[in-house]
Tab-separated table of C-alpha atoms and ligand atoms in Angstrom:
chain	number	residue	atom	x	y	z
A	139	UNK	CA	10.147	13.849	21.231
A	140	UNK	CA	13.866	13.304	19.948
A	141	UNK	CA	13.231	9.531	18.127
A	142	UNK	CA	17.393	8.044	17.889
A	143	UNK	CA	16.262	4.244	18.121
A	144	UNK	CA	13.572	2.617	16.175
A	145	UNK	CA	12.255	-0.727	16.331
A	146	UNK	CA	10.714	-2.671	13.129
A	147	UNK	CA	8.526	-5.604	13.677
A	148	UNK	CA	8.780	-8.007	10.966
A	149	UNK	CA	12.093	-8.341	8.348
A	150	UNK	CA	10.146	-9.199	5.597
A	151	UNK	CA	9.927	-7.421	2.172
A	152	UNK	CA	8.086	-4.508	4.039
A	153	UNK	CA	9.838	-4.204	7.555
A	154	UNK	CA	13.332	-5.025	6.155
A	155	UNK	CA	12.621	-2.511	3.759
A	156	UNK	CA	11.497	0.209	6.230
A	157	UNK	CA	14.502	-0.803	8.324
A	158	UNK	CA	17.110	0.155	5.828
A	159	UNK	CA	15.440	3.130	5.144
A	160	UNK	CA	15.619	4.207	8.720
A	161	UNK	CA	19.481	3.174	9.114
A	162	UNK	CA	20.095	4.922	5.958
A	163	UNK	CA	18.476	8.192	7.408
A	164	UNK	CA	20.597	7.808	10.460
A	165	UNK	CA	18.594	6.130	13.013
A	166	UNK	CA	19.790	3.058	14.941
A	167	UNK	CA	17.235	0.351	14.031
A	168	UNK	CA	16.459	-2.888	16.040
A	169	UNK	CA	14.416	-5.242	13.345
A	170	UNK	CA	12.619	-8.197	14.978
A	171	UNK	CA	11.003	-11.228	13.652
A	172	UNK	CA	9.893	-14.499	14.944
A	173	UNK	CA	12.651	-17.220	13.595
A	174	UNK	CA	16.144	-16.178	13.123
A	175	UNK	CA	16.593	-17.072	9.111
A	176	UNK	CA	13.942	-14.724	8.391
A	177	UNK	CA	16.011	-12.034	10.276
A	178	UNK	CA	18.786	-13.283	8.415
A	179	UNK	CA	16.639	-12.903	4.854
A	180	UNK	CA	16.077	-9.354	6.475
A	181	UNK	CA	19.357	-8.605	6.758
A	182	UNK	CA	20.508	-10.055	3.890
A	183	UNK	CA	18.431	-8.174	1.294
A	184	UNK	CA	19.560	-5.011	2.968
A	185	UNK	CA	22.668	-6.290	2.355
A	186	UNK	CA	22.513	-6.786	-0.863
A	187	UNK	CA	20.270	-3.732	-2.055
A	188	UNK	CA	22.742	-1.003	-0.557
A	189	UNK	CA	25.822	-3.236	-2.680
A	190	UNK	CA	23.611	-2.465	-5.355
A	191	UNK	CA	23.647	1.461	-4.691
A	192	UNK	CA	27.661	1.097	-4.412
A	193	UNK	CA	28.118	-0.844	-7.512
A	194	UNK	CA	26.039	2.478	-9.223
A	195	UNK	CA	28.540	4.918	-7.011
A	196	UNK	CA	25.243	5.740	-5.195
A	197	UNK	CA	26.728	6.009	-1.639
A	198	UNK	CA	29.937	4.651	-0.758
A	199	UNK	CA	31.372	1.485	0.443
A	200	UNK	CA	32.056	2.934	3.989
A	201	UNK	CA	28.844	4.859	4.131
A	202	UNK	CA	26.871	1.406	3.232
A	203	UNK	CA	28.984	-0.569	6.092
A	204	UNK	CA	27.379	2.434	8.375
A	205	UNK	CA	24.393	1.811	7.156
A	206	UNK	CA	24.296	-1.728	7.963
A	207	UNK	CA	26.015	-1.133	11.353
A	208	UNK	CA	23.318	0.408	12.554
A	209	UNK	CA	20.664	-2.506	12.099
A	210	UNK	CA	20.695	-5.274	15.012
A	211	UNK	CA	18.202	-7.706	13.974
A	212	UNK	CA	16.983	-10.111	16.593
A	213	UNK	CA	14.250	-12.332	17.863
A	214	UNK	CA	13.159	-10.948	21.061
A	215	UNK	CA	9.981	-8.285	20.999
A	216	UNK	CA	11.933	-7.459	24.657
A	217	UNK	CA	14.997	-5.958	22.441
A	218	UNK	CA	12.639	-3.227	21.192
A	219	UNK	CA	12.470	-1.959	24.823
A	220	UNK	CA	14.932	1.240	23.908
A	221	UNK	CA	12.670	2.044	20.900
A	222	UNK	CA	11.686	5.495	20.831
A	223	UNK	CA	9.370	4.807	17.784
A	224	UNK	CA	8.430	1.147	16.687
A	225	UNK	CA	7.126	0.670	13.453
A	226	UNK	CA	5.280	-2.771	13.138
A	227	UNK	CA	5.425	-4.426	9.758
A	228	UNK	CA	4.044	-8.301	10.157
A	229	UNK	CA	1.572	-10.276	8.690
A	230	UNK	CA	-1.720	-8.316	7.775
A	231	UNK	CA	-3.487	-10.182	10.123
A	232	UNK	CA	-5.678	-8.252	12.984
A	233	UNK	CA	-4.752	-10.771	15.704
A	234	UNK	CA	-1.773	-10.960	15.275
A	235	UNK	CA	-0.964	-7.062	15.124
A	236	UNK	CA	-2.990	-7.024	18.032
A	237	UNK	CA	-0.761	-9.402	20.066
A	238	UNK	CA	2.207	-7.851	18.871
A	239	UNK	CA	1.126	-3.948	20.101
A	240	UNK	CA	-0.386	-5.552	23.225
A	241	UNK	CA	3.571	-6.956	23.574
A	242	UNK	CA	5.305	-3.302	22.871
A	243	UNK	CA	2.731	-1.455	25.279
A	244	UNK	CA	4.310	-3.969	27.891
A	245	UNK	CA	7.888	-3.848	27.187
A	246	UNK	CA	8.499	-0.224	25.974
A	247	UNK	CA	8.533	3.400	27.812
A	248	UNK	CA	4.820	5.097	28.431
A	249	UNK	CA	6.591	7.762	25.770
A	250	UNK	CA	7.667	5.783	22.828
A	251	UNK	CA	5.217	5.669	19.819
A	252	UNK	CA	3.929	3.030	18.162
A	253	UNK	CA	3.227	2.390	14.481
A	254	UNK	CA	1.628	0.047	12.251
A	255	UNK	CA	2.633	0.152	8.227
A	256	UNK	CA	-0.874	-2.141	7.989
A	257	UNK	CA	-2.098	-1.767	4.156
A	258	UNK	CA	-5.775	-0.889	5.816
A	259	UNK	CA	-6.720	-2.531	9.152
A	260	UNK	CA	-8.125	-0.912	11.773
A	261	UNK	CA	-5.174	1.804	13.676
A	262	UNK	CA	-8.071	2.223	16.525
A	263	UNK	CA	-8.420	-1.099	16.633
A	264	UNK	CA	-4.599	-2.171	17.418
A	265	UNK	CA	-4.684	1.124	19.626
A	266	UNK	CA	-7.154	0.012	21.990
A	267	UNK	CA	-4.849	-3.068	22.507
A	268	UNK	CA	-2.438	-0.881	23.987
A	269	UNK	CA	-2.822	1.655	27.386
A	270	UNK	CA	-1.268	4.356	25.157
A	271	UNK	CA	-4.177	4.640	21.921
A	272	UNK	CA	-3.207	8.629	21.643
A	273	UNK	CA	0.268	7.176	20.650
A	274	UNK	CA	-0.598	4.724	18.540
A	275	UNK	CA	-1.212	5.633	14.229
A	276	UNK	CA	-0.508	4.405	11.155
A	277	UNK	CA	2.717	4.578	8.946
A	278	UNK	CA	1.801	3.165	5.808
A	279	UNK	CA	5.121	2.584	3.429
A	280	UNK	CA	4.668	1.413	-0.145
A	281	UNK	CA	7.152	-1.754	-1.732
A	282	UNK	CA	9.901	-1.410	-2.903
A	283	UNK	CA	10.365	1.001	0.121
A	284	UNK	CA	13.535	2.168	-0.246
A	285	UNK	CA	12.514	3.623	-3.327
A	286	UNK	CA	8.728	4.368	-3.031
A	287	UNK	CA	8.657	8.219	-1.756
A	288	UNK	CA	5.069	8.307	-0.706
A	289	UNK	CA	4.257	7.227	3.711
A	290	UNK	CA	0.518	7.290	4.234
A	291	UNK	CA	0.205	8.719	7.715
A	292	UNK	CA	-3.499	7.695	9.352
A	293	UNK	CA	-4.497	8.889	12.553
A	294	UNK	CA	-6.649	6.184	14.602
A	295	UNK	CA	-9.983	7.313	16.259
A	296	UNK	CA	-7.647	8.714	19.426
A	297	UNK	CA	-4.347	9.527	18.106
A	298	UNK	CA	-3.164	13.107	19.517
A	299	UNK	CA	-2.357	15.735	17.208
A	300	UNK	CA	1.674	15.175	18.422
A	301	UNK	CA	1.599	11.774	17.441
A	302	UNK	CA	0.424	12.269	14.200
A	303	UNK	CA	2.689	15.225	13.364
A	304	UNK	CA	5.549	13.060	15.237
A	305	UNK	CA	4.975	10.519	12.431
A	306	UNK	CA	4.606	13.111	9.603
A	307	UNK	CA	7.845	14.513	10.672
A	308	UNK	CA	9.957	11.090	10.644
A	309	UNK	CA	8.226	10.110	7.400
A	310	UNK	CA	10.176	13.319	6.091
A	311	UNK	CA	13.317	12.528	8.111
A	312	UNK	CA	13.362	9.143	6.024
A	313	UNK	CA	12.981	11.203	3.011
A	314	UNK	CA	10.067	10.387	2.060
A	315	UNK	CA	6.404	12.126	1.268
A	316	UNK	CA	4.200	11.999	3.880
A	317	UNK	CA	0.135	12.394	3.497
A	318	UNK	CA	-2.378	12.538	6.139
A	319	UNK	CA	-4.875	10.123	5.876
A	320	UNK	CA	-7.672	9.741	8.521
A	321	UNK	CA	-8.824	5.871	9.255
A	322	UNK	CA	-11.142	3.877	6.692
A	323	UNK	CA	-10.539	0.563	5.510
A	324	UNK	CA	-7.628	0.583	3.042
A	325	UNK	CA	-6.569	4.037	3.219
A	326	UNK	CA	-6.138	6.092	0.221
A	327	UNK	CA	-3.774	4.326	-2.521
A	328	UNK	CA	-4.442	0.825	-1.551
A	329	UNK	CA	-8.399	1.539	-1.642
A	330	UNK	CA	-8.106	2.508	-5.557
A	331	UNK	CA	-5.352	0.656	-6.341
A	332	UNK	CA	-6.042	-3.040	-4.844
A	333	UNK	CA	-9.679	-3.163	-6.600
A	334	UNK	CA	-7.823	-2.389	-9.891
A	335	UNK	CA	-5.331	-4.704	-9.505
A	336	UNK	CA	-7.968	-7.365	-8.379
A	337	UNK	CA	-10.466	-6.455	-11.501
A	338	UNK	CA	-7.007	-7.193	-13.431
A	339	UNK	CA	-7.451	-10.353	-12.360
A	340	UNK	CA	-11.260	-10.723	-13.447
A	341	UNK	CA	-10.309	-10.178	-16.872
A	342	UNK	CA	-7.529	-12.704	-16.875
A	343	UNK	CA	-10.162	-14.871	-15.452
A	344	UNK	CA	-12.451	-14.187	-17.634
A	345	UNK	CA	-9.907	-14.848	-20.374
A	346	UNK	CA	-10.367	-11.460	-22.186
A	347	UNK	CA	-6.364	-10.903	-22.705
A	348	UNK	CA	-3.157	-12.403	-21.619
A	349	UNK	CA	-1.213	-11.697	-18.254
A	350	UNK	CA	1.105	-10.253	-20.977
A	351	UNK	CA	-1.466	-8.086	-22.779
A	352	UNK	CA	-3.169	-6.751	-18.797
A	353	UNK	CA	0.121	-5.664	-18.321
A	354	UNK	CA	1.139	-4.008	-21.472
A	355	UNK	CA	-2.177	-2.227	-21.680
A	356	UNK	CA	-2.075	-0.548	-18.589
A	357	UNK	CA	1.715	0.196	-19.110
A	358	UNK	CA	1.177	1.330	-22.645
A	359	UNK	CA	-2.317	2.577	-22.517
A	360	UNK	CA	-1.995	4.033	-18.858
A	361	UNK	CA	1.794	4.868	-18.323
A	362	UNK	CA	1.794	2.896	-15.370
A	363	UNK	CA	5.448	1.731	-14.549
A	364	UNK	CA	4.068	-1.930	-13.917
A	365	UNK	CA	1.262	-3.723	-15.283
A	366	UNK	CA	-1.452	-4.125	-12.369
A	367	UNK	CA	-0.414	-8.460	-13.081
A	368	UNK	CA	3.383	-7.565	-12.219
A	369	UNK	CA	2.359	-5.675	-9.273
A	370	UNK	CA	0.138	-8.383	-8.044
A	371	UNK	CA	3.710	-10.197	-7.944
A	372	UNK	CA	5.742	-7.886	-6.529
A	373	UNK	CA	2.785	-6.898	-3.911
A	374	UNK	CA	2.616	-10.495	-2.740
A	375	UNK	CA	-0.813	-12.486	-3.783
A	376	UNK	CA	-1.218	-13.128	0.121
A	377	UNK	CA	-0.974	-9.481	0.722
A	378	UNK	CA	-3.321	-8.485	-2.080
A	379	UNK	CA	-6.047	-11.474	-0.825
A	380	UNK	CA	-6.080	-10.040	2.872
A	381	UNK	CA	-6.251	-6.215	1.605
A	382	UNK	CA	-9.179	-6.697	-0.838
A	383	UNK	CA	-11.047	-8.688	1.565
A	384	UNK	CA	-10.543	-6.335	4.194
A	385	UNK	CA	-12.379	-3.694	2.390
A	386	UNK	CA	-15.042	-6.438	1.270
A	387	UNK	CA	-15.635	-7.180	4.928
A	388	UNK	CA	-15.430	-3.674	6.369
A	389	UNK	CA	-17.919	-2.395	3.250
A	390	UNK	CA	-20.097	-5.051	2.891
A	391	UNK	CA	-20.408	-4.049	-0.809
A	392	UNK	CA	-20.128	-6.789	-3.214
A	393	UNK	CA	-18.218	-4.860	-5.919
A	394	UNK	CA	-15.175	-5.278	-3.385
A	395	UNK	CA	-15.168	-9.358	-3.612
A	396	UNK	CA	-11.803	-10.991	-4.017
A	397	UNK	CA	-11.515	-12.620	-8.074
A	398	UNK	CA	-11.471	-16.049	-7.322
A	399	UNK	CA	-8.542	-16.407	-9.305
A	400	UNK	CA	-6.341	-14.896	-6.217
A	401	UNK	CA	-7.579	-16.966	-3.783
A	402	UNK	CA	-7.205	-20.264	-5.693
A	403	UNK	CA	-3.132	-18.742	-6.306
A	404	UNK	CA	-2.841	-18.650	-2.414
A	405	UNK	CA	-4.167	-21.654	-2.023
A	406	UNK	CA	-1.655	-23.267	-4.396
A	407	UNK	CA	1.299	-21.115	-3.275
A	408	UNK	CA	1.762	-18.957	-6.070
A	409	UNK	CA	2.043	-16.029	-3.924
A	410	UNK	CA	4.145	-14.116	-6.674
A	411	UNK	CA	8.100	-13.188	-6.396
A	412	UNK	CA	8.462	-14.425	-3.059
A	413	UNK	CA	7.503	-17.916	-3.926
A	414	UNK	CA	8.890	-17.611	-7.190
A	415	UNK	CA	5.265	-18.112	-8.937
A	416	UNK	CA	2.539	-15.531	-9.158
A	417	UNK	CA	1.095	-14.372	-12.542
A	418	UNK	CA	4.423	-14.649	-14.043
A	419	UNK	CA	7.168	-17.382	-13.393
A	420	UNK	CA	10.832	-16.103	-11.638
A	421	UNK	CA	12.180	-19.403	-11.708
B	568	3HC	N1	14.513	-2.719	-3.178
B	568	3HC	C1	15.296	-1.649	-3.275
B	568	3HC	N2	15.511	-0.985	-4.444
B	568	3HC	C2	14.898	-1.461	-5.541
B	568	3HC	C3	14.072	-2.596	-5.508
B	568	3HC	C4	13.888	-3.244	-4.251
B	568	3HC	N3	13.087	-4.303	-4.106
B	568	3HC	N4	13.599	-2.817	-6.755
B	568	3HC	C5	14.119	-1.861	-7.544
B	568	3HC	N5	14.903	-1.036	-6.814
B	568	3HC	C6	15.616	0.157	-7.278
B	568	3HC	C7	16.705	-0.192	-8.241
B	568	3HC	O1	17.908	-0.462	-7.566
B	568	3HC	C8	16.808	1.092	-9.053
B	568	3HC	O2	17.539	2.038	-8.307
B	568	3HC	P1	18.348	3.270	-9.043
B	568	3HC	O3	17.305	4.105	-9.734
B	568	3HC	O4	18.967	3.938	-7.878
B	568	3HC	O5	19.287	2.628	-9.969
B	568	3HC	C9	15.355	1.586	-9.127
B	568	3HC	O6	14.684	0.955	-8.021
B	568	3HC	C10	14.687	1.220	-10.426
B	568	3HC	O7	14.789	-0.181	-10.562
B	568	3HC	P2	14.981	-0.955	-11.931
B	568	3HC	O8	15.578	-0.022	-12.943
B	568	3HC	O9	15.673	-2.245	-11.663
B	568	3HC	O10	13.524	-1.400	-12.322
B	568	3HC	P3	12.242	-0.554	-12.665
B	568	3HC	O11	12.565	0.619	-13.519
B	568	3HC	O12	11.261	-1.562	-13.116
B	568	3HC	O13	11.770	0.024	-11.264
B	568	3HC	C11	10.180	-0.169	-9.529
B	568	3HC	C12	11.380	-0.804	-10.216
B	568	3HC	C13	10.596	1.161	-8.919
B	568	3HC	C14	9.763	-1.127	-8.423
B	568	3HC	C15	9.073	0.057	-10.576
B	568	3HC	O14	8.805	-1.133	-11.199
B	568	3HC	C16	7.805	0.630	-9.994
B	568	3HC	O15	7.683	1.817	-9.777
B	568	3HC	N6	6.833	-0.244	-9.763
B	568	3HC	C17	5.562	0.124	-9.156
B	568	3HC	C18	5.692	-0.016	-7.678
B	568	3HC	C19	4.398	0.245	-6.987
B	568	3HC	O16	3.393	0.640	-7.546
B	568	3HC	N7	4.399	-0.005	-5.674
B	568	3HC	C20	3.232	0.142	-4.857
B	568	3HC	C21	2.731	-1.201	-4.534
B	568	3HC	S1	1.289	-1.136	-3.536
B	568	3HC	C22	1.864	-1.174	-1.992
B	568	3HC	O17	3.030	-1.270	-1.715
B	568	3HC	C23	0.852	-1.068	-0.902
B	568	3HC	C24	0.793	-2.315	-0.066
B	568	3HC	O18	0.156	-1.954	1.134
B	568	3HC	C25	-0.008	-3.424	-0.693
């Protein structure tokens, strides 16, 4: 199938993310989210990320324009209707992903394929909300995603081989690193990298070190770009609360229960960069 138009569901971090990595790979791109200033956020952070790139003589100022000409946001689901591909990136919340591909399986052709970038929910599960479950699979992208090269490509319990390789094929189009991943709660990355991130915060907790000294352990003593505490923040502490306690619930097995710590930081709204508080402060 030739995909020119893809929809993105959601113009948060994720889907405006995912949406300017689409326009920048030459696809027109319809991004959709319930109130208008979030599409406006959407928009705006695209904005601002590919002035970035032309203040570094990355692309150019026309090519960036381009770029941005090619992203309609709105906030109609019936605007997606052209979609060849739609690529949903909302809340990671079962019900509500369920609604939404119940919604696209109404308003768009039998032949356009759906995806959801879920961090580890069920693809069968938002499949069978749809009349087309062979075209339905996941199209995991990882934050920041304009620059993250790695899309975790999962293939539900009935996705057709075409889907699937449909999917690997735009993941490459983006220019990005495609792997194939079939369904289990949390995926690949997200299954060994949440837990660590969440044990992180046990030994905060549990006061054995700093935020400070987490972080500059695992950068120092593990060469990871980001202390597991930073990427808590960048991640989103909602994000990393519904993830872990996906794979809790799906598993059953108690070494998979959230720290207590993230909850009670959700609760209170210190939901990390985006609210301006997480571990760290970006006041
Ligand atoms: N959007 C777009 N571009 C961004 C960006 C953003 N939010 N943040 C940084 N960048 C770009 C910068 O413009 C810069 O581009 P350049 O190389 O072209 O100049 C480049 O990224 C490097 O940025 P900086 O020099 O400002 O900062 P860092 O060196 O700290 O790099 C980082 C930023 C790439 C985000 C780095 O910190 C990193 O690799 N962090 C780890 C990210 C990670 O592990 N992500 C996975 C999270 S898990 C996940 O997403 C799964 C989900 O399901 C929960």
């Amino acid at each position: 199938m030739d995909i020119k138009v893809i929809g993105v569901v959601g113009s948060g971090n994720m889907g405006s993310g995912i949406a300017q990595v689409a326009a920048q790979a030459g696809f027109a791109v319809i991004m959709r989210d319930i109130e208008d200033s979030f599409v406006q956020r959407g928009l705006n952070a695209i904005k601002k990320n590919l002035e970035r790139a032309v203040d570094k003589g990355k692309i150019g100022k026309k090519e960036a324009e381009e770029i941005v000409g090619r992203i309609r946001g709105t906030v109609n689901l019936e605007d997606l209707d052209k979609s060849d591909l739609v690529i949903e990136a909302a809340v990671e919340d079962i019900e509500v992903k369920k609604e939404i591909f119940e919604g696209l399986d109404r308003i768009c052709s039998p032949d356009t394929v759906l995806a959801s970038n879920t961090s580890g929910l069920s693809i069968s599960e938002m499949a069978l909300a749809t009349r087309r479950p062979d075209k339905v699979a996941g199209m995991h992208f990882f934050n920041p995603a304009p620059v993250m090269k790695l899309v975790e490509v999962t293939k539900g319990a009935v996705t057709s081989e075409d889907t699937f390789e449909l999917i690997m094929n735009i993941s490459r189009a983006m220019g990005k690193e495609p792997i194939a991943v079939n369904e289990a709660p949390l995926f690949v990355v997200n299954r060994i990298l949440i837990p660590m991130i969440n044990e992180a915060a046990y030994v905060l907790l549990e006061g054995v070190a700093s935020a400070e000294d987490i972080d500059k352990g695992m950068t120092l003593g593990a060469n990871h770009p980001l202390g597991p505490l930073a990427l808590a923040d960048l991640v989103g502490i909602d994000v990393l609360l519904a993830v872990q306690d996906t794979l809790y619930k799906e598993t059953g097995d108690s070494k998979y229960r959230v720290c207590p710590l993230i909850r009670k930081m959700v609760r209170a709204g210190h939901l990390g960069r985006k609210s301006g508080r997480g571990f760290y402060s970006y006041q």
